[in-house]
Amino acid sequence: MASLDSSLLSILGDRTAEVLDENLGLKTISDLLRHYPRRYVIRGELTDIESLIEGEEVTIFAKVESSKVKRIPGRKSAILETVVTDGRAKLTLTFFNQAWREKELRPGRQGLFAGKVGLFKGKRQLAHPDYLLIPEGDDVDQAIGDFAGKFLPVYPATAKMPSWKIAKCVRLALDALDEITEYLPEELLSEFNYPKISEAFRQVHQPDSAESAELARQRLTFDEALLMQLFLVLRRYEVRAAKTTSRAPIKDGVLAAFDKRLPFELTAGQNQVWSEIVKDLSSDHPMYRLLQGDVGSGKTIIALRAMLSVVDSGGQAALLAPTEVLAQQHYRNFLSLLGELAEEGMIGGDERGIQIRLLTGSTAQAQRREVLAAISSGQAGITIGTHALLGESVNFKDLGLIVIDEQHRFGVEQRDALRDKAREPAHVLVMTATPIPRTVAMTIFGDLDVSTLKDMPLGRSPITTHVVSQSSKPDHLTRAWQRACEEVSNTNQVYVVAPRISADDESDLQRFGLTPDELILAKNLIDEEDSSSLKLAMSSVEELYPMLTGDVMKDLRVGKLHGRLPSEEKEAVMQAFVRHELDVLVTTTVIEVGVDVANATMMIIMNAERFGVSQLHQLRGRIGRGVSPGLCLFVSSASEDSPAMARLRAVAASTDGFELSRLDLQERSEGDVLGSAQSGARSHLRLLRVIRDEELIAQARLVAENLLSQDPTLAANPELAKAVEKLRQEERAAYLEKR
Ligand code: ADP
Ligand code: MG
């Protein structure tokens, strides 16, 4: 008999096992059983094609009427268009570069077709649908077996391994399998009314009823959440158990001197967070803490104080920023906040002064050598940098604290990579400006303690946001430019943000979720058939800049900024804007995070529908930083009743970062939510959705903490211990691979 760990080769033919491995990465019975159906279709129930609603996920039973391959002359790519019918209405299925399917999708064949209903050239269609054809001829007997149940599972499939074949393999696996050892404690099963693991696998693949399928799915989802939390809680225990040097603040060091210079009082929230950090730093176990707070809530000051405290104790601190612009800004900001305290060794400098260094990818050779020397001699008290800090030639003498800014862009691996540069476990402070809902934080940062800054420093000005709809009120854009000019004549500054650098940017790819080939194909088809349903028009910095400077803003000082400029130029333009030598900055999202110009009061975001909720909120956070209220305009040509417009209105109506973050995450795919945290252990999440399954995750966290507090090594539950160990190994492997 077989067990979950048995190879698929032990129960399937060589060829089938090979295809499952090559196409879907399934090697063991466990892998196969965790390849869950995407949905079920109920045998015999035909979907009325006429009633399909755009945007809906559907599965229909239908008959192929015709299939036709369209090729673009001189190109390898092709589109297959298959028309299916339910006897009355018709639906088009579109496949990019999968002309081979024409052989399968012959007129007269019947099957199940599943996908999301889209609208293309005015006709409803399914793009890249999943389908399950009823076998013909010799396979008919077989088909009766495959279609025996009432609920037919629809699996994520490939050309060589269609859904119905997977169903067959699963059936073989379930039949061959010994009783699986249950690893959830009995009390838990009865508390949640979950089926045993064997039953759960059976019901998720071959349900007796919709209810039993759902309950099985819930249990299996809970298992994922529980394993993840066990993994994270254990990791947390481990970090906490390590020993390191305490970095408690001292009485009259550079931190104390800095506090005297600070032109403002800390807010209550900042004081609270600070006391949490001090407690961590004072302990001889490393701090491992997430500091979250909305844009402008004053996280950076707190991080700087922690760094100064570490320098006071004789150690070094490093600040890892996601972009060069941001690293430079932190650098300048720190120099100005510290003033004479940052001029160690210079005549007139403070004796307690410290050295602050900047290291990025574009630091010139000679300079770089000097910075590296300062880092390894320990002279560099604070080093600010980008990914360059992770380089092999960077060797700290005594790295005591690592601050990671805007964690969203960094993975767990980078967190660990910097940590490896310390000779003993360093304290780690991760800052994120996107307030993350609790359970998402639990899944991504479940091994960190969390501090949250809820209040904003006094003197923050309110921001008003309006949506400027180009489709219904085109003249409002003209008014917007005039308003920008008025703002400038009131000695304020303005940002104009565009989604791309120049007109030929390929960021269209992302928008349509297409590969480059598919995009070319799509564009060609449109030219060919002269359709206007897929307009690719989008504002860019390179187009806006001449347009504005040649017209409404010809008397203003306008600069442009984007990621493709050489870094000295980027730096020079940003500096000019900071010093108010520029009135208007036409820019891409390079200014999204952290850029701080108090005199900027207005922002016009072009093609605002191209940006995500959090991105809009972050962008908007660049204004209203000074005494004058801010005005933000979302310019969009999205139609009035589109989801994009609804999203823009929602962001315009709220400035609550937590609320918007939730909205944002709901819109995104799971992979996006987890970001780079998706590799390693998190790649095992098949069913769990961090937003939808909030309650489940919170429950799993409690259960994990309970289990481990009674039995820290899970000695009483070897099956569970084994599963967690597997996650740990894979997390480790993912990290090593990426280095
Ligand atoms: P974040 O990093 O959270 O986006 P920053 O630390 O950059 O926010 O702070 C934003 C601005 O507010 C900075 O100019 C900073 O000097 C200022 N600031 C921070 N804390 C306070 C405070 N307690 N009172 C007044 N201004 C503050
Ligand atoms: Mg910041």
XYZ file of C-alpha atoms and ligand atoms in Angstrom, residues 293-300 326 329-330 405-406 431-433 593-595 622 625, ligand 2:
22
model
C 2.447 53.337 10.212
C 0.908 55.374 7.491
C 2.940 57.535 5.156
C 4.322 60.471 7.114
C 3.460 59.106 10.543
C 7.056 59.637 11.632
C 8.626 56.188 11.488
C 11.950 57.390 10.157
C 14.933 56.940 -1.273
C 16.829 61.123 0.577
C 17.345 59.300 3.859
C 12.592 50.526 4.999
C 9.438 49.752 3.032
C 9.439 49.612 8.573
C 6.435 49.552 6.319
C 4.290 52.445 5.228
C 7.803 56.195 -1.327
C 9.221 58.462 1.295
C 10.035 61.581 -0.712
C 3.765 63.178 -0.826
C 3.291 67.571 4.462
Mg 9.229 56.988 5.207
